[in-house]
Amino acid sequence: LHAPASYLSKAFELSRQFFYQWTVNWRCVPESVFLSPAFSVALLVLHVSTVTFYMVRTSRARSLGRPREALALLFGANFIGIAFSRTLHYQFYAWYFHTLPLLLWTSGMPAVLCAGILGTVEFVFNVYPPTGAASLALHAAHAATLLAL
């Protein structure tokens, strides 16, 4: 790994500011909250806590020797990062949309709920400019998915 200290310092640079005007997931909070360092730290703590819980629980419950199970574990960990990210812009949808069908259909949720979540996420990323209502819909879809993981 080339320059690991530099990579880690930039990957978790909590002082970095994002543009509120482009955020799809946090338009439901005031800009002052979105830009606050406390909000960034809270999201990081939630992310690390949730991914740790997920990995411990999932590694006990699944047979990770099978490719589908290992893939679901990796997609789930990636999804947790998405759900707790400081900002999602429109191009981020391309980063995780292809993982949603596997996550949803292996979750045990009814197919109609899975389809509804997929439709909601697709709708939210097609709303321009981003709105608070669309952000809340995205959080509801993400929360339902997280709870099913």
Backbone as numpy.savetxt, mean C-alpha at the origin, in Angstrom:
# Nx Ny Nz CAx CAy CAz Cx Cy Cz
26.22 -5.00 -2.95 25.36 -3.82 -2.95 26.26 -2.59 -2.95
26.04 -1.73 -3.90 26.83 -0.51 -4.04 26.28 0.59 -3.13
27.10 1.15 -2.28 26.77 2.27 -1.39 25.52 2.02 -0.55
25.53 0.99 0.30 24.32 0.67 1.07 23.89 1.78 2.03
24.81 2.48 2.64 24.45 3.57 3.56 23.73 4.68 2.82
24.23 5.01 1.65 23.58 6.04 0.84 22.17 5.61 0.42
22.05 4.35 0.02 20.74 3.83 -0.38 19.74 3.93 0.76
20.13 3.46 1.94 19.22 3.47 3.09 18.88 4.89 3.53
19.84 5.79 3.48 19.57 7.16 3.91 18.59 7.86 2.96
18.63 7.54 1.69 17.71 8.14 0.73 16.36 7.41 0.68
16.38 6.09 0.88 15.14 5.31 0.85 14.23 5.70 2.01
14.80 6.05 3.15 14.00 6.40 4.32 14.22 7.85 4.72
14.39 8.71 3.77 14.62 10.13 4.02 13.30 10.80 4.44
13.09 10.89 5.74 11.82 11.41 6.25 11.69 12.92 6.07
12.79 13.60 5.80 12.71 15.05 5.60 12.26 15.42 4.19
12.22 14.45 3.30 11.82 14.72 1.91 10.36 15.13 1.86
10.08 16.15 1.09 8.71 16.65 0.95 8.14 16.24 -0.41
6.89 15.80 -0.40 6.20 15.43 -1.63 5.19 16.51 -1.97
4.76 16.53 -3.22 3.78 17.52 -3.65 2.37 17.03 -3.31
1.70 17.80 -2.49 0.34 17.46 -2.07 -0.62 17.42 -3.26
-0.40 18.27 -4.23 -1.32 18.36 -5.36 -1.43 17.05 -6.14
-0.40 16.18 -6.07 -0.41 14.94 -6.87 -0.74 13.70 -6.07
-0.88 13.82 -4.76 -1.11 12.63 -3.96 -2.51 12.08 -4.19
-2.59 10.80 -4.48 -3.89 10.15 -4.69 -4.40 9.61 -3.36
-3.50 9.11 -2.51 -3.95 8.43 -1.30 -4.17 9.34 -0.09
-3.57 10.50 -0.03 -3.73 11.32 1.18 -4.39 12.67 0.92
-5.20 12.79 -0.11 -5.95 14.02 -0.33 -7.03 14.22 0.73
-7.28 13.20 1.51 -8.32 13.26 2.54 -7.81 13.90 3.84
-6.54 14.22 3.91 -6.01 14.92 5.08 -5.55 16.32 4.65
-5.55 17.27 5.59 -5.07 18.62 5.22 -3.60 18.58 4.79
-3.23 19.54 3.96 -1.85 19.59 3.47 -0.85 19.71 4.61
-1.20 20.43 5.67 -0.28 20.59 6.81 0.02 19.24 7.47
-0.97 18.37 7.54 -0.75 17.02 8.09 0.10 16.20 7.13
-0.24 16.26 5.85 0.48 15.51 4.82 1.97 15.84 4.83
2.31 17.09 5.07 3.71 17.54 5.04 4.42 17.41 6.38
3.71 17.06 7.44 4.33 17.03 8.77 5.24 15.82 8.95
6.37 16.03 9.61 7.28 14.92 9.91 6.62 13.83 10.78
5.75 14.23 11.68 5.07 13.26 12.56 4.23 12.29 11.73
3.59 12.77 10.70 2.78 11.92 9.82 3.68 10.90 9.11
4.83 11.35 8.64 5.78 10.46 7.97 6.25 9.36 8.91
6.58 9.73 10.13 7.06 8.75 11.11 5.94 7.78 11.47
4.73 8.28 11.64 3.59 7.42 11.98 3.35 6.39 10.89
3.41 6.80 9.63 3.23 5.86 8.53 4.34 4.82 8.48
5.57 5.23 8.75 6.69 4.29 8.77 6.53 3.27 9.90
6.13 3.73 11.07 5.92 2.82 12.21 4.79 1.84 11.90
3.69 2.35 11.35 2.58 1.47 10.96 3.01 0.45 9.91
3.80 0.90 8.95 4.28 0.01 7.89 5.14 -1.12 8.48
6.14 -0.76 9.27 7.05 -1.75 9.83 6.29 -2.71 10.75
5.40 -2.19 11.58 4.61 -3.04 12.49 3.73 -4.01 11.72
3.05 -3.51 10.70 2.13 -4.34 9.94 2.87 -5.40 9.14
3.96 -5.03 8.49 4.69 -6.01 7.70 5.33 -7.08 8.60
5.78 -6.69 9.78 6.33 -7.66 10.72 5.25 -8.64 11.17
4.10 -8.13 11.56 2.98 -8.98 11.96 2.58 -9.92 10.83
2.48 -9.37 9.63 2.08 -10.16 8.46 3.08 -11.28 8.17
4.36 -10.96 8.19 5.38 -11.97 7.87 5.40 -13.08 8.92
5.28 -12.73 10.19 5.27 -13.75 11.24 4.03 -14.62 11.11
2.86 -14.00 10.97 1.61 -14.74 10.88 1.55 -15.59 9.61
1.96 -15.02 8.50 1.86 -15.71 7.22 2.87 -16.85 7.11
4.07 -16.64 7.60 5.07 -17.70 7.48 4.68 -18.92 8.32
3.90 -18.72 9.36 3.42 -19.84 10.16 2.25 -20.55 9.48
1.43 -19.79 8.79 0.18 -20.32 8.24 0.32 -20.93 6.85
1.34 -20.55 6.11 1.45 -20.98 4.72 2.63 -21.91 4.50
2.47 -22.76 3.54 3.56 -23.62 3.10 4.34 -22.84 2.05
5.44 -22.24 2.45 6.16 -21.34 1.55 6.99 -22.07 0.51
6.96 -23.39 0.52 7.69 -24.15 -0.48 7.01 -24.13 -1.83
5.74 -23.75 -1.86 5.01 -23.70 -3.12 5.13 -22.30 -3.73
5.38 -22.21 -5.03 5.59 -20.90 -5.66 4.43 -19.93 -5.46
3.20 -20.40 -5.56 2.04 -19.51 -5.41 2.00 -18.90 -4.01
2.32 -19.69 -3.01 2.31 -19.20 -1.62 3.44 -18.18 -1.40
4.61 -18.47 -1.94 5.73 -17.54 -1.80 5.43 -16.23 -2.53
4.82 -16.33 -3.70 4.46 -15.14 -4.46 3.42 -14.31 -3.71
2.43 -14.97 -3.14 1.41 -14.26 -2.36 2.04 -13.55 -1.17
3.01 -14.18 -0.53 3.70 -13.55 0.60 4.43 -12.29 0.16
5.16 -12.37 -0.95 5.89 -11.20 -1.46 4.94 -10.10 -1.92
3.87 -10.48 -2.63 2.89 -9.48 -3.07 2.22 -8.82 -1.87
1.96 -9.61 -0.82 1.34 -9.05 0.38 2.25 -8.04 1.07
3.53 -8.36 1.18 4.48 -7.43 1.80 4.59 -6.15 0.97
4.61 -6.28 -0.34 4.65 -5.11 -1.22 3.37 -4.28 -1.05
2.23 -4.96 -0.96 0.96 -4.24 -0.80 0.93 -3.45 0.51
1.47 -4.02 1.56 1.51 -3.30 2.84 2.32 -2.01 2.68
3.42 -2.09 1.95 4.19 -0.88 1.67 3.39 0.15 0.91
2.59 -0.29 -0.03 1.72 0.62 -0.80 0.68 1.24 0.12
0.05 0.41 0.95 -1.03 0.89 1.80 -0.57 1.95 2.80
0.68 1.88 3.22 1.19 2.84 4.20 2.18 3.83 3.59
2.19 3.97 2.28 3.15 4.88 1.65 2.77 6.34 1.93
3.78 7.18 1.95 3.56 8.60 2.22 2.81 9.28 1.11
2.95 8.80 -0.09 2.17 9.35 -1.20 2.13 8.33 -2.33
0.99 8.27 -2.96 0.84 7.48 -4.18 0.45 8.45 -5.28
1.22 8.46 -6.33 0.88 9.27 -7.50 0.30 8.32 -8.53
-0.21 8.87 -9.59 -0.91 8.05 -10.59 -0.04 6.92 -11.14
1.24 7.17 -11.35 2.09 6.15 -11.94 2.33 4.97 -10.99
2.08 5.12 -9.70 2.29 4.02 -8.76 1.28 2.89 -8.97
0.15 3.20 -9.56 -0.85 2.16 -9.80 -0.27 1.05 -10.67
0.56 1.43 -11.62 1.20 0.42 -12.49 2.17 -0.46 -11.71
2.57 -0.01 -10.54 3.52 -0.76 -9.72 2.84 -1.92 -8.98
1.53 -1.79 -8.71 0.92 -2.85 -7.92 -0.40 -3.40 -8.45
-0.94 -2.83 -9.51 -2.25 -3.29 -9.98 -2.24 -4.76 -10.38
-1.15 -5.25 -10.92 -1.08 -6.64 -11.39 -0.98 -7.64 -10.24
-0.69 -7.17 -9.02 -0.61 -8.07 -7.88 -1.96 -8.22 -7.18
-2.86 -7.28 -7.40 -4.14 -7.29 -6.68 -5.00 -8.53 -6.95
-5.14 -8.99 -8.20 -5.98 -10.18 -8.40 -5.53 -11.40 -7.59
-4.24 -11.68 -7.56 -3.75 -12.82 -6.78 -4.02 -12.61 -5.30
-3.71 -11.42 -4.79 -3.95 -11.15 -3.37 -5.41 -11.31 -3.01
-6.27 -10.76 -3.84 -7.70 -10.80 -3.52 -8.28 -12.20 -3.66
-7.95 -12.89 -4.73 -8.57 -14.20 -4.97 -8.00 -15.30 -4.07
-6.86 -15.06 -3.44 -6.35 -16.03 -2.47 -6.70 -15.62 -1.04
-7.43 -14.52 -0.88 -7.75 -14.01 0.46 -8.92 -14.73 1.11
-9.74 -15.37 0.31 -10.93 -16.02 0.86 -12.16 -15.11 0.88
-12.01 -13.88 0.42 -13.16 -12.98 0.35 -14.08 -13.42 -0.78
-15.38 -13.11 -0.67 -16.29 -13.43 -1.77 -15.85 -12.74 -3.07
-16.07 -13.41 -4.19 -15.64 -12.88 -5.50 -16.23 -11.52 -5.79
-17.47 -11.29 -5.37 -18.10 -9.99 -5.65 -17.39 -8.88 -4.88
-16.92 -9.16 -3.67 -16.16 -8.17 -2.90 -14.80 -7.92 -3.55
-14.15 -8.99 -3.99 -12.86 -8.85 -4.69 -13.02 -7.97 -5.93
-14.05 -8.23 -6.70 -14.31 -7.43 -7.91 -14.60 -5.98 -7.55
-15.32 -5.77 -6.46 -15.61 -4.41 -6.01 -14.37 -3.66 -5.61
-13.46 -4.34 -4.93 -12.20 -3.71 -4.54 -11.37 -3.36 -5.77
-11.28 -4.29 -6.70 -10.54 -4.00 -7.94 -11.14 -2.81 -8.68
-12.46 -2.79 -8.76 -13.14 -1.68 -9.44 -12.92 -0.35 -8.73
-12.94 -0.38 -7.40 -12.73 0.85 -6.63 -11.33 1.39 -6.84
-10.32 0.52 -6.77 -8.94 0.97 -6.96 -8.76 1.52 -8.37
-9.32 0.83 -9.35 -9.23 1.31 -10.74 -9.90 2.68 -10.88
-11.07 2.83 -10.28 -11.79 4.11 -10.34 -10.97 5.24 -9.73
-10.43 4.99 -8.53 -9.69 6.03 -7.81 -8.51 6.54 -8.63
-7.80 5.63 -9.29 -6.64 6.06 -10.06 -7.03 6.66 -11.41
-8.31 6.72 -11.69 -8.79 7.40 -12.90 -9.50 8.70 -12.59
-9.51 9.11 -11.33 -10.09 10.40 -10.93 -8.98 11.45 -11.03
-9.25 12.49 -11.79 -8.29 13.58 -11.90 -9.04 14.89 -11.87
-8.60 15.84 -11.08 -7.51 15.77 -10.11 -7.91 14.92 -8.91
-6.93 14.50 -8.09 -7.25 13.66 -6.94 -8.19 14.39 -5.98
-9.07 13.65 -5.34 -10.03 14.24 -4.40 -9.96 13.52 -3.06
-10.47 14.18 -2.04 -10.53 13.58 -0.72 -11.43 12.35 -0.71
-12.56 12.42 -1.40 -13.49 11.28 -1.45 -12.84 10.07 -2.12
-12.11 10.30 -3.21 -11.43 9.20 -3.89 -10.35 8.60 -2.98
-9.64 9.45 -2.23 -8.63 8.96 -1.29 -9.26 8.08 -0.22
-10.40 8.50 0.30 -11.09 7.69 1.31 -11.53 6.35 0.72
-12.00 6.36 -0.51 -12.40 5.11 -1.17 -11.19 4.19 -1.33
-10.04 4.76 -1.69 -8.82 3.96 -1.82 -8.42 3.35 -0.48
-8.50 4.16 0.58 -8.16 3.63 1.92 -9.12 2.53 2.34
-10.39 2.65 2.00 -11.36 1.60 2.33 -11.01 0.31 1.58
-10.68 0.43 0.30 -10.30 -0.75 -0.49 -9.02 -1.37 0.04
-8.05 -0.53 0.38 -6.79 -1.04 0.94 -7.01 -1.69 2.30
-7.85 -1.09 3.13 -8.11 -1.65 4.46 -8.78 -3.02 4.34
-9.75 -3.14 3.46 -10.42 -4.43 3.26 -9.42 -5.49 2.79
-8.53 -5.09 1.91 -7.52 -6.02 1.41 -6.54 -6.40 2.51
-6.09 -5.42 3.27 -5.16 -5.69 4.37 -5.77 -6.66 5.39
-7.01 -6.42 5.74 -7.67 -7.28 6.73 -7.81 -8.72 6.22
-7.92 -8.86 4.92 -8.08 -10.20 4.33 -6.75 -10.93 4.17
-5.65 -10.20 4.20 -4.35 -10.85 4.05 -4.10 -11.73 5.25
